[in-house]
Coordinates of C-alpha atoms and ligand atoms in Angstrom, one line a residue:
X208 CA -5.4 -1.2 18.4
X209 CA -6.0 -4.6 16.8
X210 CA -3.2 -6.7 18.2
X211 CA -2.3 -6.9 21.9
X212 CA -0.7 -9.2 24.3
X213 CA -2.6 -10.7 27.2
X214 CA -0.6 -12.8 29.7
X215 CA 2.1 -13.2 27.1
X216 CA -0.2 -14.4 24.4
X217 CA -0.9 -12.4 21.2
X218 CA -4.5 -11.6 20.4
X219 CA -5.9 -10.3 17.2
X220 CA -8.9 -8.4 18.5
X221 CA -10.6 -11.1 20.7
X222 CA -8.9 -14.1 19.2
X223 CA -5.7 -15.9 20.2
X224 CA -3.2 -15.9 17.4
X225 CA -1.8 -19.4 18.2
X226 CA -5.4 -20.7 17.8
X227 CA -5.7 -18.8 14.5
X228 CA -2.5 -20.4 13.3
X229 CA -3.8 -23.9 14.3
X230 CA -7.1 -23.3 12.6
X231 CA -5.9 -21.8 9.3
X232 CA -2.3 -23.1 9.1
X233 CA 0.9 -21.2 8.5
X234 CA 2.1 -19.0 6.9
X235 CA -1.0 -16.9 7.3
X236 CA -1.7 -13.2 7.1
X237 CA -4.1 -12.0 9.8
X238 CA -5.9 -8.7 9.6
X239 CA -7.8 -6.7 12.2
X240 CA -10.9 -5.1 10.8
X241 CA -11.2 -2.6 13.7
X242 CA -7.6 -1.5 13.3
X243 CA -8.0 -0.6 9.6
X244 CA -11.3 1.2 10.3
X245 CA -9.7 3.2 13.1
X246 CA -6.8 4.2 10.8
X247 CA -9.2 5.4 8.1
X248 CA -11.2 7.3 10.7
X249 CA -8.0 9.2 11.6
X250 CA -8.0 10.7 8.1
X251 CA -11.7 11.3 8.0
X252 CA -11.7 13.0 11.5
X253 CA -8.8 15.2 10.6
X254 CA -10.6 16.3 7.4
X255 CA -13.9 17.1 8.9
X256 CA -15.4 20.3 7.8
X257 CA -13.3 20.4 4.7
X258 CA -14.3 18.9 1.3
X259 CA -12.3 15.8 1.0
X260 CA -11.9 12.3 -0.3
X261 CA -9.7 9.6 1.2
X262 CA -8.7 7.2 -1.6
X263 CA -7.1 4.2 0.0
X264 CA -4.1 3.0 -2.1
X265 CA -5.2 -0.5 -3.2
X266 CA -1.7 -1.6 -3.9
X267 CA -0.9 -1.7 -0.1
X268 CA -3.3 -4.5 0.5
X269 CA -5.8 -5.4 -2.2
X270 CA -7.8 -8.2 -0.6
X271 CA -11.4 -7.8 -1.4
X272 CA -12.4 -8.0 2.3
X273 CA -10.1 -5.1 3.1
X274 CA -11.5 -3.0 0.2
X275 CA -15.0 -3.8 1.3
X276 CA -14.3 -2.9 4.9
X277 CA -12.9 0.5 3.8
X278 CA -15.6 1.2 1.2
X279 CA -18.3 0.7 3.9
X280 CA -16.6 3.4 5.9
X281 CA -16.7 5.9 3.0
X282 CA -13.2 5.4 1.4
X283 CA -12.5 6.0 -2.2
X284 CA -9.7 4.2 -3.9
X285 CA -6.4 4.9 -5.6
X286 CA -5.7 2.3 -8.3
X287 CA -2.8 1.7 -10.7
X288 CA -4.2 -1.1 -12.9
X289 CA -7.3 -2.6 -14.4
X290 CA -6.9 -5.5 -12.0
X291 CA -7.1 -3.1 -9.0
X292 CA -10.1 -1.4 -10.6
X293 CA -12.0 -4.7 -11.0
X294 CA -11.1 -5.6 -7.3
X295 CA -12.6 -2.3 -6.2
X296 CA -15.8 -3.0 -8.2
X297 CA -15.9 -6.6 -6.9
X298 CA -15.7 -5.3 -3.4
X299 CA -18.6 -2.9 -3.9
X300 CA -16.5 0.3 -4.1
X301 CA -17.9 3.4 -5.7
X302 CA -16.3 4.1 -9.1
X303 CA -17.1 7.8 -8.6
X304 CA -14.5 7.8 -5.8
X305 CA -11.7 6.2 -7.7
X306 CA -8.5 8.0 -8.8
X307 CA -6.3 6.2 -11.4
X308 CA -2.5 6.7 -10.9
X309 CA 0.4 5.0 -12.8
X310 CA 2.9 5.8 -15.5
X311 CA 1.6 3.2 -18.0
X312 CA -2.2 3.3 -18.4
X313 CA -3.1 1.2 -21.4
X314 CA -5.9 2.3 -23.7
X315 CA -8.1 -0.6 -22.6
X316 CA -7.6 0.3 -19.0
X317 CA -8.6 3.9 -19.8
X318 CA -11.7 2.7 -21.7
X319 CA -13.0 0.6 -18.8
X320 CA -12.3 3.4 -16.3
X321 CA -14.2 5.9 -18.5
X322 CA -17.1 3.5 -19.0
X323 CA -17.7 3.1 -15.3
X324 CA -17.1 6.8 -14.6
X325 CA -14.1 7.1 -12.3
X326 CA -13.4 10.3 -10.5
X327 CA -10.1 11.2 -12.0
X328 CA -7.1 10.1 -14.1
X329 CA -3.8 11.1 -12.5
X330 CA -2.0 11.7 -15.8
X331 CA 1.8 11.3 -15.6
X332 CA 3.0 12.3 -19.1
X333 CA 2.2 14.4 -22.1
X334 CA 2.0 11.3 -24.2
X335 CA -0.6 9.8 -21.8
X336 CA -2.7 12.9 -22.0
X337 CA -2.9 12.5 -25.8
X338 CA -3.9 8.9 -25.7
X339 CA -6.5 9.6 -23.0
X340 CA -8.0 12.4 -25.2
X341 CA -8.3 10.0 -28.2
X342 CA -9.7 7.1 -26.1
X343 CA -12.2 9.5 -24.5
X344 CA -13.2 10.9 -28.0
X345 CA -13.7 7.4 -29.4
X346 CA -15.8 6.5 -26.4
X347 CA -17.8 9.7 -26.6
X348 CA -16.9 10.5 -23.0
X349 CA -15.0 13.3 -21.3
X350 CA -12.1 12.3 -19.1
X351 CA -11.6 14.0 -15.8
X352 CA -7.9 14.7 -15.4
X353 CA -5.4 15.7 -12.8
X354 CA -1.7 16.1 -13.7
X355 CA 0.8 14.4 -11.5
X356 CA 3.6 16.9 -10.6
X357 CA 7.1 15.7 -9.8
X358 CA 8.2 18.5 -7.4
X359 CA 11.8 17.3 -7.2
X360 CA 11.8 17.1 -3.4
X361 CA 13.7 14.5 -1.4
X362 CA 11.2 12.5 0.6
X363 CA 14.0 11.1 2.8
X364 CA 12.9 7.5 2.4
X365 CA 14.4 4.3 0.9
X366 CA 15.5 5.1 -2.7
X367 CA 13.3 2.4 -4.1
X368 CA 10.2 4.0 -2.8
X369 CA 11.1 7.7 -3.3
X370 CA 9.1 9.0 -6.2
X371 CA 9.3 12.8 -6.2
X372 CA 12.8 13.4 -7.4
X373 CA 13.7 14.8 -10.8
X374 CA 15.4 11.5 -11.8
X375 CA 12.3 9.4 -11.0
X376 CA 9.9 8.1 -13.6
X377 CA 6.9 9.6 -12.0
X378 CA 4.9 12.6 -13.0
X379 CA 6.2 15.7 -14.8
X380 CA 8.2 18.7 -13.7
X381 CA 6.2 21.8 -12.6
X382 CA 6.7 23.8 -15.8
X383 CA 5.7 20.8 -17.9
X384 CA 2.7 20.3 -15.8
X385 CA 1.6 23.9 -16.3
X386 CA 1.9 23.6 -20.0
X387 CA 0.0 20.3 -20.0
X388 CA -2.8 21.8 -18.0
X389 CA -3.1 24.8 -20.3
X390 CA -3.2 22.4 -23.3
X391 CA -5.5 20.0 -21.6
X392 CA -8.0 22.8 -21.2
X393 CA -8.2 23.1 -24.9
X394 CA -8.8 19.4 -25.6
X395 CA -12.3 18.4 -26.7
X396 CA -12.6 15.3 -24.4
X397 CA -10.6 16.3 -21.3
X398 CA -11.9 18.1 -18.2
X399 CA -9.1 19.5 -16.0
X400 CA -10.1 18.9 -12.4
X401 CA -7.0 18.6 -10.3
X402 CA -3.4 18.6 -9.5
X403 CA -1.6 15.7 -7.7
X404 CA 1.7 14.6 -6.4
X405 CA 3.1 11.6 -4.5
X406 CA 6.7 12.0 -3.4
X407 CA 7.2 8.6 -1.8
X408 CA 6.2 6.1 0.8
X409 CA 7.1 5.5 4.5
X410 CA 7.6 9.3 5.0
X411 CA 8.6 10.2 8.5
X412 CA 9.4 13.8 7.9
X413 CA 6.6 16.3 7.1
X414 CA 8.8 19.0 5.6
X415 CA 9.2 17.5 2.1
X416 CA 5.4 16.9 2.0
X417 CA 4.7 20.5 2.8
X418 CA 7.4 21.7 0.4
X419 CA 5.6 19.8 -2.4
X420 CA 2.3 21.1 -1.3
X421 CA 3.5 24.7 -1.5
X422 CA 4.6 24.1 -5.1
X423 CA 1.2 22.8 -5.9
X424 CA -0.5 25.8 -4.3
X425 CA 1.7 28.2 -6.2
X426 CA 0.6 26.4 -9.4
X427 CA -3.1 26.5 -8.4
X428 CA -2.8 30.3 -7.9
X429 CA -1.1 30.9 -11.2
X430 CA -3.6 28.8 -13.1
X431 CA -6.5 30.5 -11.3
X432 CA -5.2 33.8 -12.5
X433 CA -5.2 32.5 -16.0
X434 CA -8.8 31.4 -15.7
X435 CA -8.0 27.7 -15.2
X436 CA -9.8 26.4 -12.1
X437 CA -8.4 23.5 -10.2
X438 CA -11.0 21.7 -8.1
X439 CA -9.0 19.3 -6.1
X440 CA -5.5 18.8 -4.8
X441 CA -4.4 15.2 -4.4
X442 CA -1.4 14.9 -2.1
X443 CA -0.7 11.2 -2.7
X444 CA 0.1 8.6 -0.1
X445 CA -0.2 9.0 3.6
X446 CA 2.3 9.3 6.4
X447 CA 4.8 6.6 7.4
X448 CA 4.3 4.1 10.2
X449 CA 6.3 3.0 13.2
X450 CA 8.0 -0.4 12.5
X451 CA 10.7 0.0 15.1
X452 CA 11.5 3.5 16.5
X453 CA 10.5 5.8 13.6
X454 CA 8.5 8.8 14.6
X455 CA 6.2 9.6 11.7
X456 CA 3.9 12.6 12.0
X457 CA 0.5 11.9 13.4
X458 CA -2.2 11.9 10.7
X459 CA -4.0 14.7 12.5
X460 CA -0.8 16.9 12.6
X461 CA -0.1 16.3 9.0
X462 CA -3.6 17.2 7.8
X463 CA -3.8 20.2 10.2
X464 CA -0.6 21.5 8.5
X465 CA -2.0 20.9 5.1
X466 CA -5.2 22.7 5.9
X467 CA -3.3 25.6 7.3
X468 CA -1.2 25.9 4.2
X469 CA -4.4 25.8 2.1
X470 CA -5.7 28.9 3.7
X471 CA -9.0 30.0 2.3
X472 CA -8.6 28.4 -1.1
X473 CA -11.7 26.5 -2.2
X474 CA -10.2 23.1 -2.9
X475 CA -11.2 19.6 -2.3
X476 CA -8.4 17.7 -0.6
X477 CA -7.7 14.1 -1.8
X478 CA -5.3 11.7 -0.1
X479 CA -4.2 8.3 -1.2
X480 CA -2.9 6.6 2.0
X481 CA -2.0 2.9 1.9
X482 CA 0.6 1.9 4.5
X483 CA -0.8 4.0 7.3
X484 CA -4.3 2.4 6.9
X485 CA -3.2 -1.3 6.9
X486 CA 0.4 -1.8 7.9
X487 CA -0.2 -2.2 11.6
X488 CA -3.6 -3.8 11.1
X489 CA -1.9 -7.0 9.9
X490 CA 0.6 -9.7 11.0
X491 CA 2.1 -12.6 9.3
X492 CA 2.0 -15.8 11.4
X493 CA 4.7 -18.4 10.7
X494 CA 5.8 -21.5 12.5
X495 CA 9.3 -22.5 13.5
X496 CA 10.0 -25.9 12.0
X497 CA 13.7 -26.4 12.9
X498 CA 16.5 -24.7 14.7
X499 CA 20.1 -24.9 13.6
X500 CA 23.4 -23.6 15.2
X501 CA 26.4 -22.9 13.1
X502 CA 29.7 -21.3 14.0
X503 CA 28.3 -17.9 12.9
X504 CA 24.6 -17.9 13.8
X505 CA 21.7 -19.6 15.4
X506 CA 19.0 -20.0 12.8
X507 CA 15.3 -20.3 13.4
X508 CA 13.9 -22.0 10.2
X509 CA 10.4 -20.9 9.7
X510 CA 7.7 -21.7 7.1
X511 CA 7.3 -18.1 5.7
X512 CA 9.9 -16.9 3.2
X513 CA 10.8 -14.0 1.0
X514 CA 8.1 -15.1 -1.4
X515 CA 5.5 -14.5 1.3
X516 CA 7.0 -11.3 2.7
X517 CA 9.7 -9.6 0.6
X518 CA 10.2 -6.3 2.4
X519 CA 13.2 -7.4 4.5
X520 CA 15.0 -8.9 1.4
X521 CA 14.0 -6.1 -0.9
X522 CA 14.5 -3.0 1.2
X523 CA 16.4 -4.4 4.2
X524 CA 13.3 -3.4 6.0
X525 CA 13.2 -4.1 9.8
X526 CA 10.0 -5.5 11.1
X527 CA 9.3 -6.6 14.6
X528 CA 9.1 -10.4 15.1
X529 CA 7.7 -11.9 18.3
X530 CA 6.5 -15.3 19.6
X531 CA 2.7 -15.4 19.9
X532 CA 2.8 -17.5 23.2
X533 CA 5.4 -18.0 26.0
X534 CA 8.0 -20.7 25.4
X535 CA 10.1 -22.4 28.1
X536 CA 13.3 -22.2 26.1
X537 CA 16.0 -19.8 27.1
X538 CA 16.1 -16.5 25.1
X539 CA 18.8 -16.5 22.4
X540 CA 19.8 -14.5 19.5
X541 CA 18.3 -15.8 16.2
X542 CA 18.4 -15.2 12.5
X543 CA 14.8 -15.9 11.4
X544 CA 15.0 -17.4 7.9
X545 CA 12.7 -19.1 5.5
X546 CA 12.8 -22.1 3.2
X547 CA 13.7 -20.3 -0.1
X548 CA 17.0 -21.1 -1.6
X549 CA 18.5 -17.6 -1.3
X550 CA 20.8 -16.2 1.4
X551 CA 18.6 -13.0 1.0
X552 CA 15.7 -15.0 2.3
X553 CA 15.4 -13.7 5.9
X554 CA 12.6 -12.1 7.9
X555 CA 14.8 -10.8 10.7
X556 CA 18.3 -11.0 12.0
X557 CA 19.8 -10.9 15.5
X558 CA 16.5 -11.2 17.3
X559 CA 16.5 -12.1 21.0
X560 CA 13.6 -14.6 21.4
X561 CA 12.7 -17.6 23.5
X562 CA 11.5 -20.1 20.8
X563 CA 11.7 -23.8 19.9
X564 CA 10.5 -25.9 17.0
X565 CA 6.7 -25.6 16.9
X566 CA 6.7 -22.0 18.2
X567 CA 4.4 -19.6 16.2
X568 CA 5.9 -16.2 15.4
X569 CA 4.2 -13.0 14.4
X570 CA 5.8 -10.7 11.9
X571 CA 4.3 -7.4 12.8
X572 CA 3.4 -4.5 10.6
X573 CA 2.8 -6.9 7.7
X574 CA -0.6 -5.6 6.7
X575 CA 0.8 -3.3 4.0
X576 CA 2.9 -4.4 1.1
X577 CA 2.9 -7.9 2.5
X578 CA 0.7 -10.5 0.8
X579 CA 0.3 -8.2 -2.3
X580 CA 4.0 -8.5 -3.0
X581 CA 4.1 -12.2 -2.5
X582 CA 5.0 -14.6 -5.3
X583 CA 5.2 -18.3 -6.1
X584 CA 9.0 -18.4 -6.2
X585 CA 10.4 -21.9 -5.4
X586 CA 6.9 -23.0 -6.5
X587 CA 5.5 -22.1 -3.1
X588 CA 1.8 -21.6 -2.7
X589 CA 0.8 -18.1 -1.5
X590 CA -0.4 -17.8 2.1
X591 CA -3.9 -17.7 3.4
X592 CA -5.4 -14.4 4.5
X593 CA -7.7 -14.2 7.5
X594 CA -9.8 -11.2 8.7
X595 CA -10.7 -10.8 12.3
X596 CA -13.7 -8.9 13.6
X597 CA -14.1 -9.0 17.3
X598 CA -14.3 -12.7 18.1
X599 CA -15.1 -13.8 14.6
X600 CA -12.5 -14.9 12.0
X601 CA -13.1 -15.3 8.3
X602 CA -10.8 -16.9 5.7
X603 CA -10.8 -14.0 3.2
X604 CA -8.3 -15.7 0.8
X605 CA -7.7 -19.4 0.7
X606 CA -4.1 -20.8 0.8
X607 CA -3.1 -21.7 -2.7
X608 CA -2.8 -25.4 -3.6
X609 CA -0.8 -27.4 -6.1
X610 CA -3.6 -26.9 -8.8
X611 CA -3.2 -23.1 -8.4
X612 CA 0.6 -23.4 -8.8
X613 CA 0.3 -25.3 -12.1
X614 CA -2.7 -23.5 -13.5
X615 CA -2.4 -22.3 -17.1
X616 CA 0.8 -24.2 -17.8
X617 CA 1.2 -27.0 -20.4
X618 CA 3.8 -29.1 -22.1
X619 CA 4.4 -28.6 -25.8
X620 CA 2.6 -31.1 -28.0
X621 CA 5.9 -33.0 -29.0
Ligands
LIG7 C1 0.5 7.0 -6.5 C2 0.6 6.5 -5.1 N1 -0.4 6.9 -4.3 C3 -0.4 6.4 -3.0 C4 0.6 5.5 -2.5 C5 0.5 5.0 -1.2 O1 1.5 5.4 -0.4 P1 1.6 5.0 1.2 O2 1.4 3.6 1.3 O3 2.9 5.5 1.6 O4 0.5 5.7 1.9 C6 1.6 5.1 -3.4 C7 2.7 4.2 -2.9 O5 3.7 4.7 -2.6 C8 1.6 5.6 -4.7 O6 2.5 5.2 -5.6
LIG8 N1 6.4 -1.7 -1.5 C1 6.9 -0.6 -0.8 C2 6.1 0.6 -0.9 C3 5.8 0.9 -2.3 C4 5.0 2.1 -2.5 C5 4.4 2.1 -3.8 N2 4.5 3.4 -4.5 C6 7.1 -1.0 0.7 O1 6.9 -2.1 1.0 O2 7.6 -0.3 1.4

């Protein structure tokens, strides 16, 4: 849903992507509103009849139009910074549906989150719990708390985005979490409400997720026996997506397995999906400016670079790249590279494509961890973002200009 080919031309919902590129310029991120709504609905549908909250992980794509789209469909939000919190509020999100993750929450971030009344702080260390208690006491508020458990399971994903192993910085070991919860129960300005874990992103195997869940359920049962009632279980991010030939579990299957494991326990289920909501609801459009043949490779030199989309350079991630319209040229094998002065600046290697200077390419699966990870490296302006709804397009973030690039800098006075 969202992006489809008609007679060899790529459409974003009802609009032709080549025309979108002409209107808004390249590089340009294009999002399908219907595709992200449908992906969120997969979670809501699978959770029907069970108390739940789907907190979209803002870090995956934090454009206000994206947050607004999801908030209107009942999403809550998983945030990791004050900036993300302010984005949620600017987008009209409900603070009562916000969970706050992250290993370094600063006191001022806690204070603001307490003031507006977020749903829960996912506390990741004993030291953080103590700071939260004192910030809450000073504000005359009680902080709702969940402890993030590090279950030491191998999520079988890229090591940079695996978060539930003992050696990772995230959460606390199960025994530490138990002690923290017992202590939290005695603190004057803390309310224990949940347990959470997030073992990593782009998960294509359900087994580690269910392994972690079982550990959480064992903890819930032990705590219950001690008179400490856990109200919600937050299982962190969502399932992985298909970029090439991966076979991630369907959302419905994953949630059915979770519900089965839950049995008749009276727990609210919270999920924090990011990638599976927005990855395939977005593409990055880029234009070929030049082609160049060397002894080793044929290069298609495009106007998007690692500063616009860093996943290939950072994780050696493979993403599909296609032309948005037929081209008369003979298909050849191309390395698709950008203008940044690094050999690591590539979007894709060894791609069989019929293209020529002027061709517009679509980098697929770019809706998640795309624009949000972009930078101004090489003093390049960040790309425009466009949201499509049926046959309507809306520029939801302007392309940066030279003023944006120089903002806040100054020369020393002598
Ligand atoms: C705490 C937390 N929750 C949720 C997510 C979203 O994960 P995903 O995009 O894989 O659904 C992340 C990112 O991995 C995360 O760090
Ligand atoms: N940025 C990563 C995902 C990070 C998940 C954050 N916990 C990616 O593009 O795959």
